Amino acid sequence: MKKYDHKKIEKKWQSEWAKAKIYNAKEGASAKGMKKFYPLVEFPFPSGAGLHTGHVRSYTAMDVVARKHRMEGENVMYPIGWDAFGLPTENYAIKTGRQPAAVTKENTDNFRRQLKSLGLSFDWLREVDTTDPKYYKWTQWIFLKMFEKGLAYKAKTEINWCPKDKIGLANEEVVNGRCDRCGTLVEKRVKEQWMLAITKYADRLYDDLDTVDYLERIKIQQRNWIGRSEGAELGFAVRVGGKALADKVKVFTTRPDTLFGVTYVVVAPEHPLVSTLEYKNKTEVAAYVAAARKESDIERTDAKKEKTGVKLEGVSAVNPANGEEVPVFVADYVLGGYGTGAVMAVPAHDERDFAFAKKYDLPIRHVVEPSFEKNEGKDATRKGQPFVERNAVMCLIKHWDKDEFLCSKWKSNDWQGFVTGGIDGAEDEGATAVREAAEETGYTGTKYVRTVGTVHSKFYHDVKRKNRYAHFKVVYLELASGAQKPVAEDEKNLHDVVWVPRDRVRDFVNRPDLKAAWDLFADGCYVGEGVLVGSGKFSGMDADGAMKPITEFAGGKWVTTYKLRDWVFSRQRYWGEPIPLIHCEKCGWVAVPEKDLPVKLPAVKKYEPTDTGESPLSAMTKWVNVKCPKCKSPAIRETDTMPQWAGSSWYYLRYVDPKNSKKLADPKKLDYWTPVDWYNGGMEHTTLHLLYSRFWHKFLYDIGVVPTAEPYKKRTSQGMILAEGGEKMSKSRGNVVNPDELVETYGADTLRLYEMFMGPFDQAIAWDTKSMIGPRRFIERVFAFGQRPTRKGATLSKETGALLQKTIQKVTADIENMNFNTAISSLMILLNAFEKEDAVPRADLESFLKLLAPLAPHMTEDVWHELGNKKSIHIAPWPVADETKLEDESVTIVVQVNGKVRASFIVAKGTDKNVLERTALGLADVKKWVGEATPKKVIIVPGKLVSIVV
RNA sequence: GCUGGAGUGGCGGAAUUGGUCUACGCGCAGCACUCAAAAUGCUGUGGGCGCAAGCCCGUGUGGGUUCGAGUCCCACCUCCAGCACCA
């Protein structure tokens, strides 16, 4: 018997596959009639550290999918390449005094060797490298097209500057105020930078998510990042020392319905008004602004930080709805970069304004009264029936001693709330509340303290059979003592009274109107829906419905704003694509003519970044000084380079036609291969890379280069692999698992199988080298089983035969759904069954091997050939389940007595219900529990169970 | 705080429309093989009580719906991820 030797087997088949070219996608005539399948994984940044376990997980998963589709007869293109520009290489090169290109070459060679050792079925003829001038020629070309269309523009912006990397960062590269790469606190600098107008595509990037098959959480994150919100832009006239200014200050609000509740206006420290206006306390304000701007984003945007601000003395803003003059503040809780950089403050209905108003003792004016309508349950309002209006009180009664409130729990339904009651005629709310409290609870010592507000509630009155519209005055009462008189019987039968601690009240009451009443009392700020009051002619209107009318009335306009910012595209570094533009005194910014592309990176001796923020390329006078392509007068090159995101924004298109020197890719090939059918990658790329590449793709679609509006049909994400113990793997912690060593000791097949088996693919999971022994044993058992002699004319037992068919179905579906762990488990179960058979027919063994082939390609190939096959298993047809053999002939029927399993029996499939019942009741184990009694009820689920109720 | 997702043996994790909870793997225990060990094979392995047959309890907590709940409903607790003063 041959012993399983992974090194020998894996080396042998990897070279056989390369010779036979079975993993190269078919083109032209040989592809005719074949359905194409384009799976994609994120191409790696070839770091010096080599491949990590996360790469293996993602690449193996798509490899399994790719292999299955290949066996299903599809024309599969599974490509790979190198996202090789980037800071780590440059930093490493600087440290070691070497050329980045040389370092890159070394790293990609190592990555290629590692990937090949895993037996991944990549089409190596399509390898791309973003640092290859033949590749980045087209990155530059796309940029120039954007420049042509006005999507690339230079702007003086405050940029995020990383003092350690000496580089400007995009907003997306700043995480919690720190540099995404090195963790250094980010500073702000003003610099002229190239920008890409991704915000022009915001709507389409948002809306087209509906047309693609991404994991829901990915879509949510993208929408979140784009942050689209609709609202009103309103103009407030500005007055300084009583005189009106020509320009109004524009504010953005999503709640124009609260316009009559504005008690002040706030502008961001960056707002032009702050510096351009003349007012009394300008020095004080200037000091505040300077302090605010010095703060890092992380300090400034901490929501928990106490709000600060300064009033602009002598400046006021005029409410466009009612002409009221309100003070103007500058405060850093308003962000300069969002909306208009100014807000109208409505402390009564916005938490942030409320906090600010409390601190600076500003007036709070309520213009929305909570209002709710019951829409479900038996007390839901009845359509078409009139409402009977009723004035009522809602009593918040505080304990005489403890910090608890008196609540009531209805007996007839699941309501939990406060004491309520109708206001009779002339009685005021205070008197009513005191009376109702005594009647319902017996407590006689209540004292009226204050009326908190009003809450409206529409519901169906069950007893009176009428729609009711109740207007509750929320009244706060305090008990002086626990004095109590007896409660009338009819009240007692309605509800129980309970004392609820203050911090539990909100959760205890279970209707939105009650919760709103509590919020008004406990907080004073109400942000929910309701009905307008004190809002001129809009009073009485539903707040939501009043948004647009009020906007119109105030002369504002309805607008959409985004959190998404334009993309800062310049980097002051060496190791990136040069931005192909030339600056001429006469002509301004001029594109490098297409025939002169690519603009190659010059060989430089010294390419350290500079403290001045100038690109290292700026020192290359020979390279920098050129002639203007238009007027031929002396001009200079742009010395900034592109960010790493550039090359990765379109690489999936180049795979389609990687050697094309005339075009980015042949349109016919793009027509055939794009869009990508399935793109798997890390969650960390959902907001940056995925959004950027969708943006570039849409642009290329607009200029007719690509045939579809979206680049990726489907997007999935693998969970992160953590170190043993659940921490993140990192070099500094020294807990990184090296795939090379695992391939060496366990073999690629075992590593692949383990990574696919360790847990659900989309979940984070801790590494556990000990557990690799399981998959390794399985592989050895299969290998040994393949050498077991088969007998002529052997057949599987009925059960194992059915199990094989079931396994075919399960593995087929599981791979497609990325449930690799359960696919492997069902293959293990099948092997267990095979081993118990006297003999397994060769065809059945081969079906099993084929199901396993995508997961463990080397070992299965070896066994496959040992069985006498001449062509590769990886191009053999994928098994199809034989439905006729699928069904077991007999089924186990479970018998439950009063819901507990007491017995089971086996019958032929399709046995009659009556027979099942009789058989069940006849079992000794069942009789024991049923006894002499006649069952009250017998429930029979054919083919499953009999449930007896006694 | 908001938005998603998840809590099941010693561990990673399985469980069609609600229908025998813990598949598969790891680990552990016993046995076989061996001079011995490793490897391998076989058997067992949720907790409690019991000599046993067996019974009771068990999917984060507390309620509910149902003949029957890991699965559905309500409330709560914990953990993970993303966003976070976005007006």
PDB file of N, CA, C and O in Angstrom, chain A residues 404-426:
ATOM      1  N   GLU A 404     -39.051  56.354  42.620  1.00  0.00           N
ATOM      2  CA  GLU A 404     -39.842  55.418  41.830  1.00  0.00           C
ATOM      3  C   GLU A 404     -41.129  56.077  41.380  1.00  0.00           C
ATOM      4  O   GLU A 404     -41.573  57.055  41.986  1.00  0.00           O
ATOM      5  N   PHE A 405     -41.699  55.533  40.326  1.00  0.00           N
ATOM      6  CA  PHE A 405     -42.914  56.121  39.774  1.00  0.00           C
ATOM      7  C   PHE A 405     -44.032  55.091  39.736  1.00  0.00           C
ATOM      8  O   PHE A 405     -43.794  53.890  39.540  1.00  0.00           O
ATOM      9  N   LEU A 406     -45.241  55.605  39.919  1.00  0.00           N
ATOM     10  CA  LEU A 406     -46.408  54.744  39.979  1.00  0.00           C
ATOM     11  C   LEU A 406     -46.884  54.428  38.556  1.00  0.00           C
ATOM     12  O   LEU A 406     -47.236  55.330  37.800  1.00  0.00           O
ATOM     13  N   CYS A 407     -46.874  53.153  38.221  1.00  0.00           N
ATOM     14  CA  CYS A 407     -47.322  52.749  36.900  1.00  0.00           C
ATOM     15  C   CYS A 407     -48.460  51.751  37.058  1.00  0.00           C
ATOM     16  O   CYS A 407     -48.650  51.177  38.131  1.00  0.00           O
ATOM     17  N   SER A 408     -49.190  51.545  35.997  1.00  0.00           N
ATOM     18  CA  SER A 408     -50.261  50.554  36.093  1.00  0.00           C
ATOM     19  C   SER A 408     -50.141  49.522  34.973  1.00  0.00           C
ATOM     20  O   SER A 408     -49.648  49.803  33.889  1.00  0.00           O
ATOM     21  N   LYS A 409     -50.604  48.349  35.320  1.00  0.00           N
ATOM     22  CA  LYS A 409     -50.520  47.208  34.410  1.00  0.00           C
ATOM     23  C   LYS A 409     -51.938  46.737  34.195  1.00  0.00           C
ATOM     24  O   LYS A 409     -52.602  46.288  35.134  1.00  0.00           O
ATOM     25  N   TRP A 410     -52.425  46.862  32.950  1.00  0.00           N
ATOM     26  CA  TRP A 410     -53.815  46.480  32.676  1.00  0.00           C
ATOM     27  C   TRP A 410     -53.979  44.968  32.773  1.00  0.00           C
ATOM     28  O   TRP A 410     -53.076  44.207  32.409  1.00  0.00           O
ATOM     29  N   LYS A 411     -55.138  44.552  33.244  1.00  0.00           N
ATOM     30  CA  LYS A 411     -55.382  43.114  33.355  1.00  0.00           C
ATOM     31  C   LYS A 411     -55.957  42.540  32.068  1.00  0.00           C
ATOM     32  O   LYS A 411     -55.734  41.376  31.744  1.00  0.00           O
ATOM     33  N   SER A 412     -56.703  43.353  31.352  1.00  0.00           N
ATOM     34  CA  SER A 412     -57.418  42.823  30.188  1.00  0.00           C
ATOM     35  C   SER A 412     -56.508  42.675  28.964  1.00  0.00           C
ATOM     36  O   SER A 412     -56.776  41.884  28.077  1.00  0.00           O
ATOM     37  N   ASN A 413     -55.424  43.445  28.909  1.00  0.00           N
ATOM     38  CA  ASN A 413     -54.508  43.301  27.771  1.00  0.00           C
ATOM     39  C   ASN A 413     -53.075  43.502  28.265  1.00  0.00           C
ATOM     40  O   ASN A 413     -52.827  43.536  29.464  1.00  0.00           O
ATOM     41  N   ASP A 414     -52.161  43.655  27.330  1.00  0.00           N
ATOM     42  CA  ASP A 414     -50.758  43.705  27.740  1.00  0.00           C
ATOM     43  C   ASP A 414     -50.243  45.131  27.950  1.00  0.00           C
ATOM     44  O   ASP A 414     -49.063  45.374  27.996  1.00  0.00           O
ATOM     45  N   TRP A 415     -51.175  46.086  28.094  1.00  0.00           N
ATOM     46  CA  TRP A 415     -50.726  47.469  28.296  1.00  0.00           C
ATOM     47  C   TRP A 415     -50.033  47.640  29.633  1.00  0.00           C
ATOM     48  O   TRP A 415     -50.496  47.156  30.659  1.00  0.00           O
ATOM     49  N   GLN A 416     -48.946  48.374  29.589  1.00  0.00           N
ATOM     50  CA  GLN A 416     -48.288  48.806  30.819  1.00  0.00           C
ATOM     51  C   GLN A 416     -48.056  50.303  30.695  1.00  0.00           C
ATOM     52  O   GLN A 416     -47.442  50.744  29.719  1.00  0.00           O
ATOM     53  N   GLY A 417     -48.587  51.072  31.620  1.00  0.00           N
ATOM     54  CA  GLY A 417     -48.469  52.517  31.445  1.00  0.00           C
ATOM     55  C   GLY A 417     -48.686  53.297  32.728  1.00  0.00           C
ATOM     56  O   GLY A 417     -48.386  52.814  33.817  1.00  0.00           O
ATOM     57  N   PHE A 418     -49.163  54.504  32.527  1.00  0.00           N
ATOM     58  CA  PHE A 418     -49.371  55.412  33.658  1.00  0.00           C
ATOM     59  C   PHE A 418     -50.871  55.511  33.953  1.00  0.00           C
ATOM     60  O   PHE A 418     -51.703  55.063  33.170  1.00  0.00           O
ATOM     61  N   VAL A 419     -51.174  56.153  35.079  1.00  0.00           N
ATOM     62  CA  VAL A 419     -52.566  56.444  35.423  1.00  0.00           C
ATOM     63  C   VAL A 419     -53.074  57.502  34.442  1.00  0.00           C
ATOM     64  O   VAL A 419     -52.419  58.518  34.227  1.00  0.00           O
ATOM     65  N   THR A 420     -54.214  57.227  33.833  1.00  0.00           N
ATOM     66  CA  THR A 420     -54.792  58.208  32.909  1.00  0.00           C
ATOM     67  C   THR A 420     -56.266  58.391  33.231  1.00  0.00           C
ATOM     68  O   THR A 420     -56.874  57.559  33.903  1.00  0.00           O
ATOM     69  N   GLY A 421     -56.823  59.455  32.708  1.00  0.00           N
ATOM     70  CA  GLY A 421     -58.251  59.681  32.921  1.00  0.00           C
ATOM     71  C   GLY A 421     -58.719  60.895  32.155  1.00  0.00           C
ATOM     72  O   GLY A 421     -57.923  61.758  31.780  1.00  0.00           O
ATOM     73  N   GLY A 422     -60.016  60.971  31.914  1.00  0.00           N
ATOM     74  CA  GLY A 422     -60.583  62.067  31.136  1.00  0.00           C
ATOM     75  C   GLY A 422     -60.723  63.332  31.968  1.00  0.00           C
ATOM     76  O   GLY A 422     -60.875  63.283  33.187  1.00  0.00           O
ATOM     77  N   ILE A 423     -60.624  64.473  31.280  1.00  0.00           N
ATOM     78  CA  ILE A 423     -60.853  65.755  31.951  1.00  0.00           C
ATOM     79  C   ILE A 423     -62.324  66.105  31.782  1.00  0.00           C
ATOM     80  O   ILE A 423     -62.818  66.181  30.662  1.00  0.00           O
ATOM     81  N   ASP A 424     -62.999  66.287  32.916  1.00  0.00           N
ATOM     82  CA  ASP A 424     -64.426  66.611  32.846  1.00  0.00           C
ATOM     83  C   ASP A 424     -64.612  68.115  32.804  1.00  0.00           C
ATOM     84  O   ASP A 424     -64.138  68.818  33.690  1.00  0.00           O
ATOM     85  N   GLY A 425     -65.314  68.561  31.820  1.00  0.00           N
ATOM     86  CA  GLY A 425     -65.772  69.943  31.694  1.00  0.00           C
ATOM     87  C   GLY A 425     -64.805  70.988  32.196  1.00  0.00           C
ATOM     88  O   GLY A 425     -63.749  71.200  31.622  1.00  0.00           O
ATOM     89  N   ALA A 426     -65.140  71.593  33.283  1.00  0.00           N
ATOM     90  CA  ALA A 426     -64.421  72.775  33.747  1.00  0.00           C
ATOM     91  C   ALA A 426     -63.171  72.442  34.560  1.00  0.00           C
ATOM     92  O   ALA A 426     -62.352  73.307  34.829  1.00  0.00           O
TER      93      ALA A 426
END
